[in-house]
Coordinates of C-alpha atoms and ligand atoms in Angstrom, one line a residue:
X5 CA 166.9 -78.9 92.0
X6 CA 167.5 -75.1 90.7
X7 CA 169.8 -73.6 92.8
X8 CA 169.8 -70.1 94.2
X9 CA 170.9 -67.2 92.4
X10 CA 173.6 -65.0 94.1
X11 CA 175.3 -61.7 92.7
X12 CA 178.0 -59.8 94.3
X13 CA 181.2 -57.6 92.5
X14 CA 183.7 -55.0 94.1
X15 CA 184.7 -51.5 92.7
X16 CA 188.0 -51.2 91.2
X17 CA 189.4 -48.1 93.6
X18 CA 191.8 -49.6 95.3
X19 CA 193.8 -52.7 96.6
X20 CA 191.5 -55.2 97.6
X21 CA 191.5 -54.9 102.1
X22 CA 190.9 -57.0 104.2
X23 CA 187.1 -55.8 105.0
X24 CA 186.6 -56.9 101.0
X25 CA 188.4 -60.7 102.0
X26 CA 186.7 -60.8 105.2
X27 CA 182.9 -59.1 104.6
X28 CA 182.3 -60.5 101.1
X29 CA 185.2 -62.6 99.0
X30 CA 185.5 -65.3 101.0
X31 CA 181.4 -65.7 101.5
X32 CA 181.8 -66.0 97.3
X33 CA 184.8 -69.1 97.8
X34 CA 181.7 -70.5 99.8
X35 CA 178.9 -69.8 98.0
X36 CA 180.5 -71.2 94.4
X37 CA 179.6 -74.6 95.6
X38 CA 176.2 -74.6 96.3
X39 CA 174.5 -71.4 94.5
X40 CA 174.2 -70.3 91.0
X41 CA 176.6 -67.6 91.6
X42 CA 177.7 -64.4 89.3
X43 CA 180.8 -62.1 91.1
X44 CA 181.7 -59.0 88.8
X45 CA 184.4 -56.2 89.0
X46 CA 181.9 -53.1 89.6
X47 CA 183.8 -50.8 86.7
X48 CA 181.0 -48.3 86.1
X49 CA 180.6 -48.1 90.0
X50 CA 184.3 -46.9 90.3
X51 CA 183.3 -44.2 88.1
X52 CA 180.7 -42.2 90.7
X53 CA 183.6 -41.3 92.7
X54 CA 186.8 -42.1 90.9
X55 CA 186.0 -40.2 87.5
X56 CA 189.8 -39.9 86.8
X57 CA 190.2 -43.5 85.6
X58 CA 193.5 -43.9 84.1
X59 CA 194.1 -46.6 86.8
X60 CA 191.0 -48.7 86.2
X61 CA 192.4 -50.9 83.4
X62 CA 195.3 -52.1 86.1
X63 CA 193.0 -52.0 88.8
X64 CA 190.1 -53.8 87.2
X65 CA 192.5 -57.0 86.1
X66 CA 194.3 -56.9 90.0
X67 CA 190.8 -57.6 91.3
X68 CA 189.7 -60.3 88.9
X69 CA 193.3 -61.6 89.8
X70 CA 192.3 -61.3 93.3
X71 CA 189.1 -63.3 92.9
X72 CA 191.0 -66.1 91.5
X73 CA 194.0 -66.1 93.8
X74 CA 191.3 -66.2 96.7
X75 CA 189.5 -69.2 95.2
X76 CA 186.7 -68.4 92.4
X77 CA 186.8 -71.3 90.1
X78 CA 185.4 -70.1 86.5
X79 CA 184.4 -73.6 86.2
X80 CA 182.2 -72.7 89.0
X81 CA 180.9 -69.5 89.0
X82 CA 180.5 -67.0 86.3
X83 CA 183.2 -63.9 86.8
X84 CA 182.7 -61.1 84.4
X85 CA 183.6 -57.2 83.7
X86 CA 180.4 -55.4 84.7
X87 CA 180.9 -52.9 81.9
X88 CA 180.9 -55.6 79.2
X89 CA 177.5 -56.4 79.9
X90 CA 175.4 -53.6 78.1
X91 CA 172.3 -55.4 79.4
X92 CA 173.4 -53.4 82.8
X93 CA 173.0 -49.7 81.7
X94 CA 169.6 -50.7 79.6
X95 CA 168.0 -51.7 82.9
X96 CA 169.4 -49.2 84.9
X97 CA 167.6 -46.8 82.4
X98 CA 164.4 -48.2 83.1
X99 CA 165.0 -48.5 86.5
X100 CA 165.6 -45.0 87.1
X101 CA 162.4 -43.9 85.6
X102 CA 161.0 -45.9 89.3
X103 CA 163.7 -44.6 91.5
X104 CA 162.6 -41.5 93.7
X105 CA 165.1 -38.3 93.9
X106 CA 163.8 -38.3 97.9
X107 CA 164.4 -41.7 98.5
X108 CA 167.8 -42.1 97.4
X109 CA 168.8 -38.5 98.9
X110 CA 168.1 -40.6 102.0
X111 CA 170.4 -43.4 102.0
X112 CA 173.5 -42.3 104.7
X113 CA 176.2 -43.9 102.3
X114 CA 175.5 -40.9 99.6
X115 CA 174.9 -38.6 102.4
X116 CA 178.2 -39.4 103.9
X117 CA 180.0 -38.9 100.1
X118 CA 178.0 -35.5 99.2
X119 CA 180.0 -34.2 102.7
X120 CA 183.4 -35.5 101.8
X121 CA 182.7 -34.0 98.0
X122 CA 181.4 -30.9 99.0
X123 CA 184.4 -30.2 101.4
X124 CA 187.2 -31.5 98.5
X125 CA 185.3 -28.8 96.1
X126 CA 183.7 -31.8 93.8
X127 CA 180.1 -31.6 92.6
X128 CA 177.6 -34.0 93.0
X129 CA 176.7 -35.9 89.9
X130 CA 173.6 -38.3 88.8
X131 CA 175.8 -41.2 89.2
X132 CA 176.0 -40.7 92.8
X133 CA 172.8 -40.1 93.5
X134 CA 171.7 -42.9 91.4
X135 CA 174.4 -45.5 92.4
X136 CA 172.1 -47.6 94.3
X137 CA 169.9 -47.9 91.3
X138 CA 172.9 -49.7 89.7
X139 CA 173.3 -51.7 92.5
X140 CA 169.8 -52.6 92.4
X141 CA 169.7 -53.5 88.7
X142 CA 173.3 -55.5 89.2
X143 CA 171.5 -57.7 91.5
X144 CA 168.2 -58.0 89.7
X145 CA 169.9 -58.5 86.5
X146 CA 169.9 -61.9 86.9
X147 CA 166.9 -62.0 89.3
X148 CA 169.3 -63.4 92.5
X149 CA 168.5 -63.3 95.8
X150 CA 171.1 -63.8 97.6
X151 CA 173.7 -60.8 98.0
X152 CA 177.3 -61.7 99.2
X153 CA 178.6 -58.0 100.9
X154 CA 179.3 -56.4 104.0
X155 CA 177.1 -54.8 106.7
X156 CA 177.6 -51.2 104.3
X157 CA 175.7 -52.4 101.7
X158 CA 173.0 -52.8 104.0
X159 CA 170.6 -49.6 102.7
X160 CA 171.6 -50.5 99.5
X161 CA 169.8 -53.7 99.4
X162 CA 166.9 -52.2 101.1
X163 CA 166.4 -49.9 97.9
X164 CA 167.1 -53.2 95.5
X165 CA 163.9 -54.6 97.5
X166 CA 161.9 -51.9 97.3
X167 CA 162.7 -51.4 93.7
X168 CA 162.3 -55.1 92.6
X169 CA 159.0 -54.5 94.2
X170 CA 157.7 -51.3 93.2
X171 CA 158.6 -52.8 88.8
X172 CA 156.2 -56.1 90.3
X173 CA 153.5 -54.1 91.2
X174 CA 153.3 -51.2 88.4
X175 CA 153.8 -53.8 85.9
X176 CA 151.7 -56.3 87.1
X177 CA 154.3 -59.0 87.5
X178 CA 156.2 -61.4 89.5
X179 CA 159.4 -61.1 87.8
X180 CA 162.3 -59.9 90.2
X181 CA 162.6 -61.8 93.7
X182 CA 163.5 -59.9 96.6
X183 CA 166.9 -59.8 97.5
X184 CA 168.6 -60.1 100.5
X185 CA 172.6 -60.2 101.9
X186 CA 173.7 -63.0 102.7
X187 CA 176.6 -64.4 105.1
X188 CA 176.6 -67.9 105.9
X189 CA 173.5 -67.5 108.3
X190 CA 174.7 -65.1 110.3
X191 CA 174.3 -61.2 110.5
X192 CA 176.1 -58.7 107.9
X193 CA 179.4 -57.2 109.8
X194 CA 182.0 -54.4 109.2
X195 CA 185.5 -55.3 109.5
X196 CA 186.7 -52.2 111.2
X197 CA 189.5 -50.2 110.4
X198 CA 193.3 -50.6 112.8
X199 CA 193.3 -46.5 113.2
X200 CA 190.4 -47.0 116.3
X201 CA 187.2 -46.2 114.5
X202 CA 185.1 -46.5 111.7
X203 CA 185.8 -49.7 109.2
X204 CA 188.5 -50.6 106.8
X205 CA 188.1 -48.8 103.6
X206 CA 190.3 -48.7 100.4
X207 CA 189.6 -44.6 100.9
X208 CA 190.3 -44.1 104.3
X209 CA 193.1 -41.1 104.6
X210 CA 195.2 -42.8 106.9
X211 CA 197.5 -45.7 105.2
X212 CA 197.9 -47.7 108.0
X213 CA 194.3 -48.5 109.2
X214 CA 194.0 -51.2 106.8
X215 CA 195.1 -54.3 105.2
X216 CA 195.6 -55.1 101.3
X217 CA 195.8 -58.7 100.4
X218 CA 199.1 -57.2 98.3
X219 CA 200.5 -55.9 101.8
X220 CA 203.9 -58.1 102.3
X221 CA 204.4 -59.5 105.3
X222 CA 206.5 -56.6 106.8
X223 CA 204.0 -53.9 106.1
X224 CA 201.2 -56.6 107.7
X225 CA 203.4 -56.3 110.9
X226 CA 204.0 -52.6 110.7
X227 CA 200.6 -51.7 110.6
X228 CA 199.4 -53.6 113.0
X229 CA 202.1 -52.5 115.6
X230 CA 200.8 -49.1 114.7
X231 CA 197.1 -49.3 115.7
X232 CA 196.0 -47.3 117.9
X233 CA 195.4 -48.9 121.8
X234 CA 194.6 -47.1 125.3
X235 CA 196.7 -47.7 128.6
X236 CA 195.0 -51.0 129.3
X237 CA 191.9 -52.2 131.6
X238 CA 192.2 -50.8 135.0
X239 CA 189.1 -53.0 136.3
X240 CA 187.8 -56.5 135.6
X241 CA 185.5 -57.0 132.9
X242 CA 186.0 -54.0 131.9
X243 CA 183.7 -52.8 128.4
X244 CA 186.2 -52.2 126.0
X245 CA 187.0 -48.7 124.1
X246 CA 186.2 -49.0 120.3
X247 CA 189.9 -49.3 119.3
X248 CA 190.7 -52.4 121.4
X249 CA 187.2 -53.8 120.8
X250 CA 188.4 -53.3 117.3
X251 CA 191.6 -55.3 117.5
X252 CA 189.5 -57.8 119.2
X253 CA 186.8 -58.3 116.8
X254 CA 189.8 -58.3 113.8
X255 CA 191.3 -61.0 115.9
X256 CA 187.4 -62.7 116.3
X257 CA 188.1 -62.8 112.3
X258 CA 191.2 -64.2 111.5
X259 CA 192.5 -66.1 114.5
X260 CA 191.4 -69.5 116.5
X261 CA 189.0 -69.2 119.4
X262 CA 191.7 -70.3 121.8
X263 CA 193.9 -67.4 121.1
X264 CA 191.2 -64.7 121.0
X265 CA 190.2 -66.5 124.7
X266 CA 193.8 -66.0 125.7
X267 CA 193.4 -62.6 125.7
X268 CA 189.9 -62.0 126.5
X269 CA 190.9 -63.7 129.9
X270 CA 193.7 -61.3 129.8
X271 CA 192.1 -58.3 129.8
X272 CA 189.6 -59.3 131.7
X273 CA 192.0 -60.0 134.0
X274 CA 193.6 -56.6 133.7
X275 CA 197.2 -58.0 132.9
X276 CA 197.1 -58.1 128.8
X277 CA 200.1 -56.7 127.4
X278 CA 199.1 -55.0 123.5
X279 CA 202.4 -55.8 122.2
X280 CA 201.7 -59.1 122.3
X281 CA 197.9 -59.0 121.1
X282 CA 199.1 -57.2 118.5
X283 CA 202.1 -59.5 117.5
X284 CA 199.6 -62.7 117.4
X285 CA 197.2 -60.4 115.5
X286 CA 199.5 -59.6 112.7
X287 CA 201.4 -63.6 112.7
X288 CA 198.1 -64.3 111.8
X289 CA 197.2 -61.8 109.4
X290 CA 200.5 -62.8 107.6
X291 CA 199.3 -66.8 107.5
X292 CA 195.8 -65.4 106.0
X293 CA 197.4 -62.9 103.6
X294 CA 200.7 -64.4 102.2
X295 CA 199.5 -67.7 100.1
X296 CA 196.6 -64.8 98.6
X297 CA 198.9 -62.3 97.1
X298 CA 201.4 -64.8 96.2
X299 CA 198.6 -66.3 93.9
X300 CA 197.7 -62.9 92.8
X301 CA 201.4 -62.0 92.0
X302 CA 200.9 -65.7 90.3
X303 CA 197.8 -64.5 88.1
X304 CA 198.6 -61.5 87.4
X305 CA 201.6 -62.5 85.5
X306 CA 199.2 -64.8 83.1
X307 CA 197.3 -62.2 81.4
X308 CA 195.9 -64.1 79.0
X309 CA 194.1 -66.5 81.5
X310 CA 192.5 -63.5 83.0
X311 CA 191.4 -62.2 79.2
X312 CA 190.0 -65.7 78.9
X313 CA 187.9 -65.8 82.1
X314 CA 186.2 -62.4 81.7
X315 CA 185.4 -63.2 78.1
X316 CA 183.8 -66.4 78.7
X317 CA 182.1 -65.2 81.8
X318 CA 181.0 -62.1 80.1
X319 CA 178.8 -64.7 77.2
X320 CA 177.1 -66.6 80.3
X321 CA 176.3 -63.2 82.3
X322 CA 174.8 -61.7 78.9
X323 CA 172.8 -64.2 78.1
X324 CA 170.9 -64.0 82.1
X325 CA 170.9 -60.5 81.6
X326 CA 169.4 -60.4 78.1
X327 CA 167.0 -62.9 79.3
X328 CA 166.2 -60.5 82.5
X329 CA 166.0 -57.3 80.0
X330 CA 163.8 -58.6 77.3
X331 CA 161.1 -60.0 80.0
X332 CA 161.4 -56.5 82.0
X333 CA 161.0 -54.7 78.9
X334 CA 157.7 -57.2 77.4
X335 CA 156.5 -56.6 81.1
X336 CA 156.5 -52.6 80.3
X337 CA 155.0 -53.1 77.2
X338 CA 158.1 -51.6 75.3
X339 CA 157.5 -54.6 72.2
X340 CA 156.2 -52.7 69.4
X341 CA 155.9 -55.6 66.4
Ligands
AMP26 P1 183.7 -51.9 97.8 O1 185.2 -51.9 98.1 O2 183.0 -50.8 98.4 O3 183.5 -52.2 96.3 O4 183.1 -53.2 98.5 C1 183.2 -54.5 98.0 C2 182.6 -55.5 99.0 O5 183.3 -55.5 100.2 C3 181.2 -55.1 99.4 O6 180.4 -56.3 99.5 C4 181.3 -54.4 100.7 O7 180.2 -54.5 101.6 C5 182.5 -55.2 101.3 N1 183.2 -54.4 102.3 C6 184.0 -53.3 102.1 N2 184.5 -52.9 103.2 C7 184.1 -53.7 104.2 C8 184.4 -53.7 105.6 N3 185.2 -52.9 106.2 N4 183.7 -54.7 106.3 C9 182.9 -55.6 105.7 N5 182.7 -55.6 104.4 C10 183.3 -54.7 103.6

């Protein structure tokens, strides 16, 4: 039986957080196993925000270092530099020729970057604008349809549909599958930030709110002794305010039903004590964290194991995207002889 095809990568901008781990890595450890699956380091995608790239060559190799240390076996999944694959930009030309200005003015993760731009004193370039169109052609590239990512990518994939299907029906073809994110049969999520709103970012402003698998164990604790809480329940079954729902649904994430019972029961019962929410929230953090960035530490010492994976995963994710190209192209009618 052919197996599924599923595509997912990460931007090099930053320490790989825990929203990254939580929201999308660890659905590719899973996926390996049973889909066709192709994870990439999203280089050119740094570059719509993050122009100034004299950091990308260090970045790029701590989050192929990261994949491995978190469990992506080469011999099981093809891991590759997206900017080695010139297949990418070709596609992404074409592609743009379909994309509408209006639609991708519209999606609120572009909306949300033009305000933070426009107040820093930045302009607004193609790139930006035309980032999901990359996205879109990342995916379609090798004609997957499944999509490992967190609840943020959500518009994203909505334009990768619409575009898939918009090339099927001017060119009279059935050549790129919808496709859709995926997360082990349940909903998308956001990992939210520890700074009581929003969700973990690798841009957010403040340095505590979130939580790099490099983070040592100290910092771990730090941080998390730092997020922000309220002065407690002061009725039963009380709803929650965002930042202790927050610390709640990071707890959901990374610690055993019985604990996060413990202290739903607790507040519940209006006698919970942070401190100590906050204590088992970070013990646990540290068990999840640690054994990661020691195997990146690990990795990132061998660099020519991390040369070797990119290279050969760069030859098996050019020759799906050549594949993908030279049909999209034949289906345009750009074959001349
Ligand atoms: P990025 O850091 O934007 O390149 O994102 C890499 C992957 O991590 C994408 O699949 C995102 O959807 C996912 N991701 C980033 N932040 C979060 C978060 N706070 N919660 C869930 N998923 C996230």
């Amino acid at each position: 039986m052919t197996k599924e095809i599923a595509v997912s990568g990460s931007r090099p901008t930053g320490f790989i957080h825990l929203g990254n781990y939580l929201g999308a890595i660890r659905n590719y450890v899973k996926m390996q196993d049973n889909f066709s699956c192709y994870f990439f380091i999203a280089d050119y995608h740094s570059l719509t925000t993050h122009y100034e790239a004299q950091n990308l060559p260090q970045l790029t190799r701590e989050v192929l270092a990261t994949y491995l240390a978190c469990g992506l076996d080469p011999q099981k999944c093809v891991i590759y530099i997206q900017s080695e694959i010139p297949q990418i930009p070709e596609l992404y030309l074409l592609f743009n020729m379909l994309a509408y200005k209006g639609e991708l003015e519209k999606v609120p993760t572009f909306k949300d970057k033009v305000r933070s731009q426009e107040q820093s004193g930045r302009s607004i370039s193609a790139g930006l604008l035309t980032y999901p169109v990359l996205m879109a052609v990342d995916i379609i590239v090798h004609r997957a349809t499944k999509v490992p990512v967190g609840k943020d990518q959500e518009a994203h994939l909505e334009i990768a549909r619409n575009l898939a299907n918009r090339f099927n029906y001017q060119f009279q073809t059935t050549l790129f599958p919808e496709p859709y994110g995926y997360n082990d049969g349940s909903d998308l999520f956001k990992v939210p930030s520890l700074d009581g709103s929003g969700k973990m970012s690798k841009s957010a402003t403040n340095p505590n709110s979130a939580i790099y698998l490099m983070d040592d164990d100290t910092t771990i604790r730090k941080k998390v002794m730092k997020a922000k809480t309220d002065a407690g329940p002061t009725e039963s079954n009380q709803t929650k305010p965002e930042e202790i729902q927050n610390l709640f649904d990071l707890m959901q994430l990374v610690s055993s039903s019985e604990i996060v019972q413990h202290y739903e029961t607790q507040y519940n019962n209006c006698n919970i004590r942070y401190g100590d929410l906050k204590k088992q929230l970070a013990e646990d953090m540290v068990q999840l964290v640690a054994p990661i960035r020691n195997n990146i530490h690990d990795l990132m010492k061998n660099e020519e194991y991390l040369k070797k994976v990119v290279r050969d995963g760069a030859e098996q994710a050019r020759q799906s995207a050549d594949a993908t190209l030279q049909a999209a192209k034949k289906a345009i009618g750009i074959h001349y002889f």
